[in-house]
C-alpha cells in the first residue's frame, strides 16, 4: 500500500454534470475540513458532447492519457441530444473509458432513504437496500456504436453482438460474492442473485454456468437465480428481498434505471465502475438538458458516487481518512433525509442544487467526528 497523494481526473462533462460535480467536490472539501488532509489532487479535463461540438473530438488532447495515470476518475455526465455522430448515436467517450480500463464491475447501489419518495405503496419498500452489479465492458454493450463492432449487413439489416467471456465473468461474479460478504459484515443480507436469460440464450447459460462455478468458492454466501424479465417484475413486487443482483451490461443499464425509480429517481442513482487497475465514479443519470443551468438538479447521486470513490481510494491509499470521509458523507445524506433537511426539487421539494449542497456541507460540519 502506498501512502502518497491521490490524483483524481475530473470530467464535469455536459449539462448538469457540471453542477453535480461542483456539489460533490464541495461536500468532499467539507469532509476534509472535519477529518483532515485527504491528500487529493484534482486534474480537470475537458470532454463531452459540448467539447465535441466545438472541437471535433470527444476528449481534449491529453485527457485520455491523464485518466490513465489517475488514481480515480470522477465524471459528472456526458451527452447533448442534438449533438450526435453521423450514425445517429450520441457522444460517449465514457464507453471507451470503460473498455480501455476494463471497468467490468458497475456497482449501482439502490437504497430507500426516509422522507424520499417511496414509489411503491407496500411499506416494506422503506427497506429497499440492494445493489445492481452491472457488467460494464461486454455483454450487448460490446457492440456499442462507440466501439465500431456492429455488423452493417445491408441498408435493411444491422447486427449487434452480445459477448460473454469467461475471464470477465469470473471476475464479475467473484466481485459480486465479495461485495455480498462485505455487505453482510455491515449488517446487510449478503446474498447474490444471478440475473440472466439462461432459458433462451447460450451466452446467458454460459454466464450462469460460471456463476455456479464461482458460487462454489463462496459457500458462506447464499445464491439464487432470476430470469431478467421475472427480475423486472420482482423489482416492483418484492425489491426488499434482494441484495446483490449481478447481470449482463444491457440488463444492468435498464434495471438500474428501474431500480433508481423505486427509491425516488435517477438523482439518487450513484455508480462506481471498477476494474483491476482503475475506477471511474459517476452518477448513473444523464446530463438532463431540460433542466441545465436552472439550479434544479439533485446532486445526491453524484455526491454518493463521490463517497464510493473515497471508499475505493481507501483501499488503494491505505488512508483511514478516505474511509472516514466516505462514511461521513454517507451519514450526512442519511441523517439529512431523516431530519427532512434534504428536499430535492426532483421529488417536488424546494431545494435546488446549490441549496442541497449547502445543507450537505452543514450536515457534514455538524456530524459527530
Ligand atoms: C449509464 C448511461 C450510459 C450507458 C450512457 C450515457 C452511455 O445510461 O451509465 O447507465 O448506457 O451505460
Ligand atoms: Mg443508463
GROMACS .gro file of C-alpha atoms in nm, residues 90-352:
model
  263
   90UNK     CA    1  -2.465   1.016  -2.901
   91UNK     CA    2  -2.116   1.123  -2.792
   92UNK     CA    3  -1.996   0.872  -2.532
   93UNK     CA    4  -1.623   0.875  -2.451
   94UNK     CA    5  -1.726   0.720  -2.123
   95UNK     CA    6  -1.794   0.388  -2.300
   96UNK     CA    7  -1.438   0.397  -2.433
   97UNK     CA    8  -1.300   0.458  -2.083
   98UNK     CA    9  -1.496   0.157  -1.955
   99UNK     CA   10  -1.341  -0.055  -2.227
  100UNK     CA   11  -0.988   0.086  -2.215
  101UNK     CA   12  -0.961   0.038  -1.839
  102UNK     CA   13  -1.176  -0.277  -1.833
  103UNK     CA   14  -1.413  -0.135  -1.572
  104UNK     CA   15  -1.617  -0.453  -1.558
  105UNK     CA   16  -1.783  -0.406  -1.219
  106UNK     CA   17  -2.056  -0.142  -1.242
  107UNK     CA   18  -2.176  -0.101  -0.884
  108UNK     CA   19  -2.513   0.073  -0.858
  109UNK     CA   20  -2.649   0.090  -0.504
  110UNK     CA   21  -3.025   0.134  -0.465
  111UNK     CA   22  -3.129   0.239  -0.116
  112UNK     CA   23  -3.452   0.384   0.021
  113UNK     CA   24  -3.400   0.691   0.240
  114UNK     CA   25  -3.662   0.816   0.484
  115UNK     CA   26  -3.872   1.109   0.356
  116UNK     CA   27  -3.756   1.044  -0.001
  117UNK     CA   28  -4.042   0.937  -0.226
  118UNK     CA   29  -4.148   0.579  -0.187
  119UNK     CA   30  -4.285   0.481  -0.526
  120UNK     CA   31  -4.436   0.155  -0.404
  121UNK     CA   32  -4.736   0.152  -0.169
  122UNK     CA   33  -4.612  -0.151   0.025
  123UNK     CA   34  -4.450  -0.029   0.347
  124UNK     CA   35  -4.168  -0.280   0.310
  125UNK     CA   36  -4.037  -0.055   0.030
  126UNK     CA   37  -3.882   0.157   0.307
  127UNK     CA   38  -3.635  -0.129   0.348
  128UNK     CA   39  -3.508  -0.140  -0.010
  129UNK     CA   40  -3.130  -0.176   0.003
  130UNK     CA   41  -2.979  -0.359  -0.293
  131UNK     CA   42  -2.700  -0.327  -0.546
  132UNK     CA   43  -2.728  -0.374  -0.919
  133UNK     CA   44  -2.391  -0.510  -1.027
  134UNK     CA   45  -2.380  -0.434  -1.395
  135UNK     CA   46  -2.104  -0.586  -1.603
  136UNK     CA   47  -1.980  -0.282  -1.791
  137UNK     CA   48  -1.737  -0.383  -2.065
  138UNK     CA   49  -1.901  -0.656  -2.269
  139UNK     CA   50  -2.250  -0.809  -2.289
  140UNK     CA   51  -2.455  -0.630  -2.551
  141UNK     CA   52  -2.254  -0.311  -2.499
  142UNK     CA   53  -1.959  -0.495  -2.657
  143UNK     CA   54  -2.132  -0.385  -2.973
  144UNK     CA   55  -2.197  -0.024  -2.868
  145UNK     CA   56  -2.153   0.209  -3.162
  146UNK     CA   57  -1.857   0.375  -2.987
  147UNK     CA   58  -1.661   0.051  -3.040
  148UNK     CA   59  -1.744   0.018  -3.411
  149UNK     CA   60  -1.833  -0.352  -3.394
  150UNK     CA   61  -2.182  -0.355  -3.538
  151UNK     CA   62  -2.226  -0.560  -3.849
  152UNK     CA   63  -2.396  -0.347  -4.110
  153UNK     CA   64  -2.528  -0.627  -4.328
  154UNK     CA   65  -2.711  -0.403  -4.569
  155UNK     CA   66  -2.937  -0.100  -4.576
  156UNK     CA   67  -3.204  -0.328  -4.434
  157UNK     CA   68  -3.019  -0.510  -4.157
  158UNK     CA   69  -2.781  -0.434  -3.871
  159UNK     CA   70  -2.647  -0.692  -3.623
  160UNK     CA   71  -2.507  -0.630  -3.278
  161UNK     CA   72  -2.325  -0.890  -3.073
  162UNK     CA   73  -2.375  -0.987  -2.708
  163UNK     CA   74  -2.040  -1.112  -2.584
  164UNK     CA   75  -1.976  -1.302  -2.263
  165UNK     CA   76  -1.620  -1.407  -2.183
  166UNK     CA   77  -1.505  -1.644  -1.912
  167UNK     CA   78  -1.228  -1.414  -1.788
  168UNK     CA   79  -1.452  -1.113  -1.728
  169UNK     CA   80  -1.744  -1.314  -1.598
  170UNK     CA   81  -1.534  -1.495  -1.338
  171UNK     CA   82  -1.405  -1.164  -1.209
  172UNK     CA   83  -1.754  -1.015  -1.212
  173UNK     CA   84  -1.911  -1.298  -1.013
  174UNK     CA   85  -1.622  -1.302  -0.766
  175UNK     CA   86  -1.676  -0.930  -0.720
  176UNK     CA   87  -2.045  -0.998  -0.654
  177UNK     CA   88  -1.974  -1.259  -0.387
  178UNK     CA   89  -1.712  -1.043  -0.215
  179UNK     CA   90  -1.949  -0.747  -0.222
  180UNK     CA   91  -2.219  -0.961  -0.060
  181UNK     CA   92  -1.974  -1.066   0.212
  182UNK     CA   93  -1.883  -0.703   0.274
  183UNK     CA   94  -2.250  -0.602   0.290
  184UNK     CA   95  -2.322  -0.882   0.534
  185UNK     CA   96  -2.037  -0.761   0.757
  186UNK     CA   97  -2.210  -0.423   0.758
  187UNK     CA   98  -2.542  -0.575   0.860
  188UNK     CA   99  -2.686  -0.638   0.513
  189UNK     CA  100  -2.840  -0.957   0.377
  190UNK     CA  101  -2.530  -1.080   0.193
  191UNK     CA  102  -2.696  -1.269  -0.091
  192UNK     CA  103  -2.628  -1.281  -0.464
  193UNK     CA  104  -2.885  -1.329  -0.738
  194UNK     CA  105  -2.770  -1.407  -1.090
  195UNK     CA  106  -2.999  -1.223  -1.331
  196UNK     CA  107  -2.988  -1.367  -1.680
  197UNK     CA  108  -3.186  -1.515  -1.967
  198UNK     CA  109  -3.032  -1.860  -1.945
  199UNK     CA  110  -3.357  -2.019  -2.064
  200UNK     CA  111  -3.310  -1.874  -2.412
  201UNK     CA  112  -2.952  -1.770  -2.487
  202UNK     CA  113  -2.632  -1.976  -2.494
  203UNK     CA  114  -2.435  -1.671  -2.380
  204UNK     CA  115  -2.660  -1.640  -2.078
  205UNK     CA  116  -2.646  -2.010  -1.994
  206UNK     CA  117  -2.267  -1.967  -2.001
  207UNK     CA  118  -2.296  -1.664  -1.770
  208UNK     CA  119  -2.497  -1.876  -1.525
  209UNK     CA  120  -2.264  -2.174  -1.551
  210UNK     CA  121  -1.971  -1.955  -1.447
  211UNK     CA  122  -2.188  -1.811  -1.169
  212UNK     CA  123  -2.234  -2.165  -1.033
  213UNK     CA  124  -1.862  -2.236  -1.056
  214UNK     CA  125  -1.772  -1.923  -0.863
  215UNK     CA  126  -2.057  -1.966  -0.612
  216UNK     CA  127  -1.892  -2.293  -0.508
  217UNK     CA  128  -1.589  -2.092  -0.394
  218UNK     CA  129  -1.808  -1.879  -0.166
  219UNK     CA  130  -2.010  -2.140   0.026
  220UNK     CA  131  -2.087  -1.888   0.301
  221UNK     CA  132  -2.284  -1.665   0.062
  222UNK     CA  133  -2.639  -1.759  -0.031
  223UNK     CA  134  -2.704  -1.750  -0.405
  224UNK     CA  135  -3.001  -1.780  -0.639
  225UNK     CA  136  -3.111  -1.703  -0.995
  226UNK     CA  137  -3.377  -1.500  -1.166
  227UNK     CA  138  -3.459  -1.451  -1.534
  228UNK     CA  139  -3.431  -1.087  -1.626
  229UNK     CA  140  -3.798  -1.049  -1.719
  230UNK     CA  141  -3.905  -1.201  -1.388
  231UNK     CA  142  -3.649  -0.980  -1.214
  232UNK     CA  143  -3.818  -0.670  -1.360
  233UNK     CA  144  -4.145  -0.797  -1.213
  234UNK     CA  145  -3.985  -0.878  -0.878
  235UNK     CA  146  -3.822  -0.536  -0.855
  236UNK     CA  147  -4.177  -0.400  -0.836
  237UNK     CA  148  -4.330  -0.686  -0.638
  238UNK     CA  149  -4.064  -0.755  -0.372
  239UNK     CA  150  -3.747  -0.546  -0.419
  240UNK     CA  151  -3.673  -0.551  -0.042
  241UNK     CA  152  -3.589  -0.921  -0.067
  242UNK     CA  153  -3.285  -0.868  -0.291
  243UNK     CA  154  -2.929  -0.781  -0.205
  244UNK     CA  155  -2.665  -0.808  -0.480
  245UNK     CA  156  -2.804  -0.861  -0.831
  246UNK     CA  157  -2.535  -0.950  -1.085
  247UNK     CA  158  -2.608  -0.921  -1.456
  248UNK     CA  159  -2.502  -0.855  -1.811
  249UNK     CA  160  -2.435  -0.497  -1.925
  250UNK     CA  161  -2.758  -0.408  -2.108
  251UNK     CA  162  -2.981  -0.574  -1.848
  252UNK     CA  163  -2.797  -0.372  -1.584
  253UNK     CA  164  -2.838  -0.049  -1.777
  254UNK     CA  165  -3.214  -0.098  -1.793
  255UNK     CA  166  -3.277  -0.242  -1.447
  256UNK     CA  167  -3.060   0.018  -1.275
  257UNK     CA  168  -3.289   0.293  -1.405
  258UNK     CA  169  -3.594   0.096  -1.294
  259UNK     CA  170  -3.440   0.041  -0.951
  260UNK     CA  171  -3.339   0.407  -0.926
  261UNK     CA  172  -3.703   0.493  -0.981
  262UNK     CA  173  -3.805   0.273  -0.688
  263UNK     CA  174  -3.619   0.494  -0.441
  264UNK     CA  175  -3.709   0.830  -0.590
  265UNK     CA  176  -3.542   0.881  -0.922
  266UNK     CA  177  -3.215   0.898  -1.109
  267UNK     CA  178  -3.097   1.176  -0.881
  268UNK     CA  179  -3.031   0.903  -0.623
  269UNK     CA  180  -2.854   0.663  -0.861
  270UNK     CA  181  -2.487   0.653  -0.762
  271UNK     CA  182  -2.239   0.442  -0.954
  272UNK     CA  183  -1.885   0.309  -0.925
  273UNK     CA  184  -1.721   0.139  -1.223
  274UNK     CA  185  -1.429  -0.067  -1.107
  275UNK     CA  186  -1.166  -0.269  -1.287
  276UNK     CA  187  -0.844  -0.434  -1.175
  277UNK     CA  188  -0.638  -0.116  -1.208
  278UNK     CA  189  -0.879   0.178  -1.249
  279UNK     CA  190  -1.201   0.313  -1.103
  280UNK     CA  191  -1.449   0.560  -1.250
  281UNK     CA  192  -1.721   0.722  -1.042
  282UNK     CA  193  -2.028   0.889  -1.183
  283UNK     CA  194  -2.396   0.938  -1.116
  284UNK     CA  195  -2.587   0.692  -1.338
  285UNK     CA  196  -2.810   0.974  -1.465
  286UNK     CA  197  -2.752   1.176  -1.778
  287UNK     CA  198  -2.683   1.544  -1.840
  288UNK     CA  199  -3.054   1.642  -1.815
  289UNK     CA  200  -3.058   1.915  -2.082
  290UNK     CA  201  -3.417   2.002  -1.983
  291UNK     CA  202  -3.301   2.147  -1.651
  292UNK     CA  203  -2.947   2.254  -1.740
  293UNK     CA  204  -2.842   2.589  -1.595
  294UNK     CA  205  -3.153   2.612  -1.374
  295UNK     CA  206  -3.002   2.504  -1.042
  296UNK     CA  207  -3.261   2.225  -1.022
  297UNK     CA  208  -3.054   1.908  -1.041
  298UNK     CA  209  -3.042   1.670  -0.748
  299UNK     CA  210  -2.669   1.627  -0.678
  300UNK     CA  211  -2.709   1.335  -0.437
  301UNK     CA  212  -2.631   1.062  -0.693
  302UNK     CA  213  -2.304   1.239  -0.768
  303UNK     CA  214  -2.225   1.306  -0.403
  304UNK     CA  215  -2.288   0.941  -0.315
  305UNK     CA  216  -2.068   0.841  -0.610
  306UNK     CA  217  -1.802   1.064  -0.453
  307UNK     CA  218  -1.837   0.864  -0.132
  308UNK     CA  219  -1.794   0.542  -0.333
  309UNK     CA  220  -1.479   0.695  -0.480
  310UNK     CA  221  -1.336   0.772  -0.136
  311UNK     CA  222  -1.411   0.418  -0.027
  312UNK     CA  223  -1.227   0.288  -0.333
  313UNK     CA  224  -0.932   0.522  -0.274
  314UNK     CA  225  -0.909   0.396   0.085
  315UNK     CA  226  -0.823   0.050  -0.045
  316UNK     CA  227  -0.550   0.190  -0.269
  317UNK     CA  228  -0.406   0.452  -0.034
  318UNK     CA  229  -0.449   0.274   0.297
  319UNK     CA  230  -0.554   0.613   0.438
  320UNK     CA  231  -0.810   0.590   0.717
  321UNK     CA  232  -0.912   0.946   0.628
  322UNK     CA  233  -1.055   0.821   0.297
  323UNK     CA  234  -1.272   0.563   0.471
  324UNK     CA  235  -1.381   0.816   0.734
  325UNK     CA  236  -1.472   1.076   0.471
  326UNK     CA  237  -1.679   0.822   0.277
  327UNK     CA  238  -1.869   0.726   0.593
  328UNK     CA  239  -1.915   1.088   0.695
  329UNK     CA  240  -2.071   1.179   0.360
  330UNK     CA  241  -2.299   0.874   0.359
  331UNK     CA  242  -2.407   0.951   0.715
  332UNK     CA  243  -2.478   1.313   0.621
  333UNK     CA  244  -2.713   1.201   0.342
  334UNK     CA  245  -2.883   0.953   0.575
  335UNK     CA  246  -2.932   1.198   0.862
  336UNK     CA  247  -3.026   1.476   0.621
  337UNK     CA  248  -3.314   1.270   0.490
  338UNK     CA  249  -3.411   1.152   0.837
  339UNK     CA  250  -3.445   1.512   0.954
  340UNK     CA  251  -3.621   1.610   0.630
  341UNK     CA  252  -3.342   1.857   0.563
  342UNK     CA  253  -3.281   1.723   0.211
  343UNK     CA  254  -3.572   1.809  -0.017
  344UNK     CA  255  -3.461   1.787  -0.382
  345UNK     CA  256  -3.673   1.956  -0.647
  346UNK     CA  257  -3.659   1.623  -0.828
  347UNK     CA  258  -3.903   1.499  -0.563
  348UNK     CA  259  -4.118   1.811  -0.560
  349UNK     CA  260  -3.910   1.970  -0.284
  350UNK     CA  261  -3.793   2.329  -0.256
  351UNK     CA  262  -3.415   2.280  -0.275
  352UNK     CA  263  -3.210   2.333  -0.587
   0.00000   0.00000   0.00000
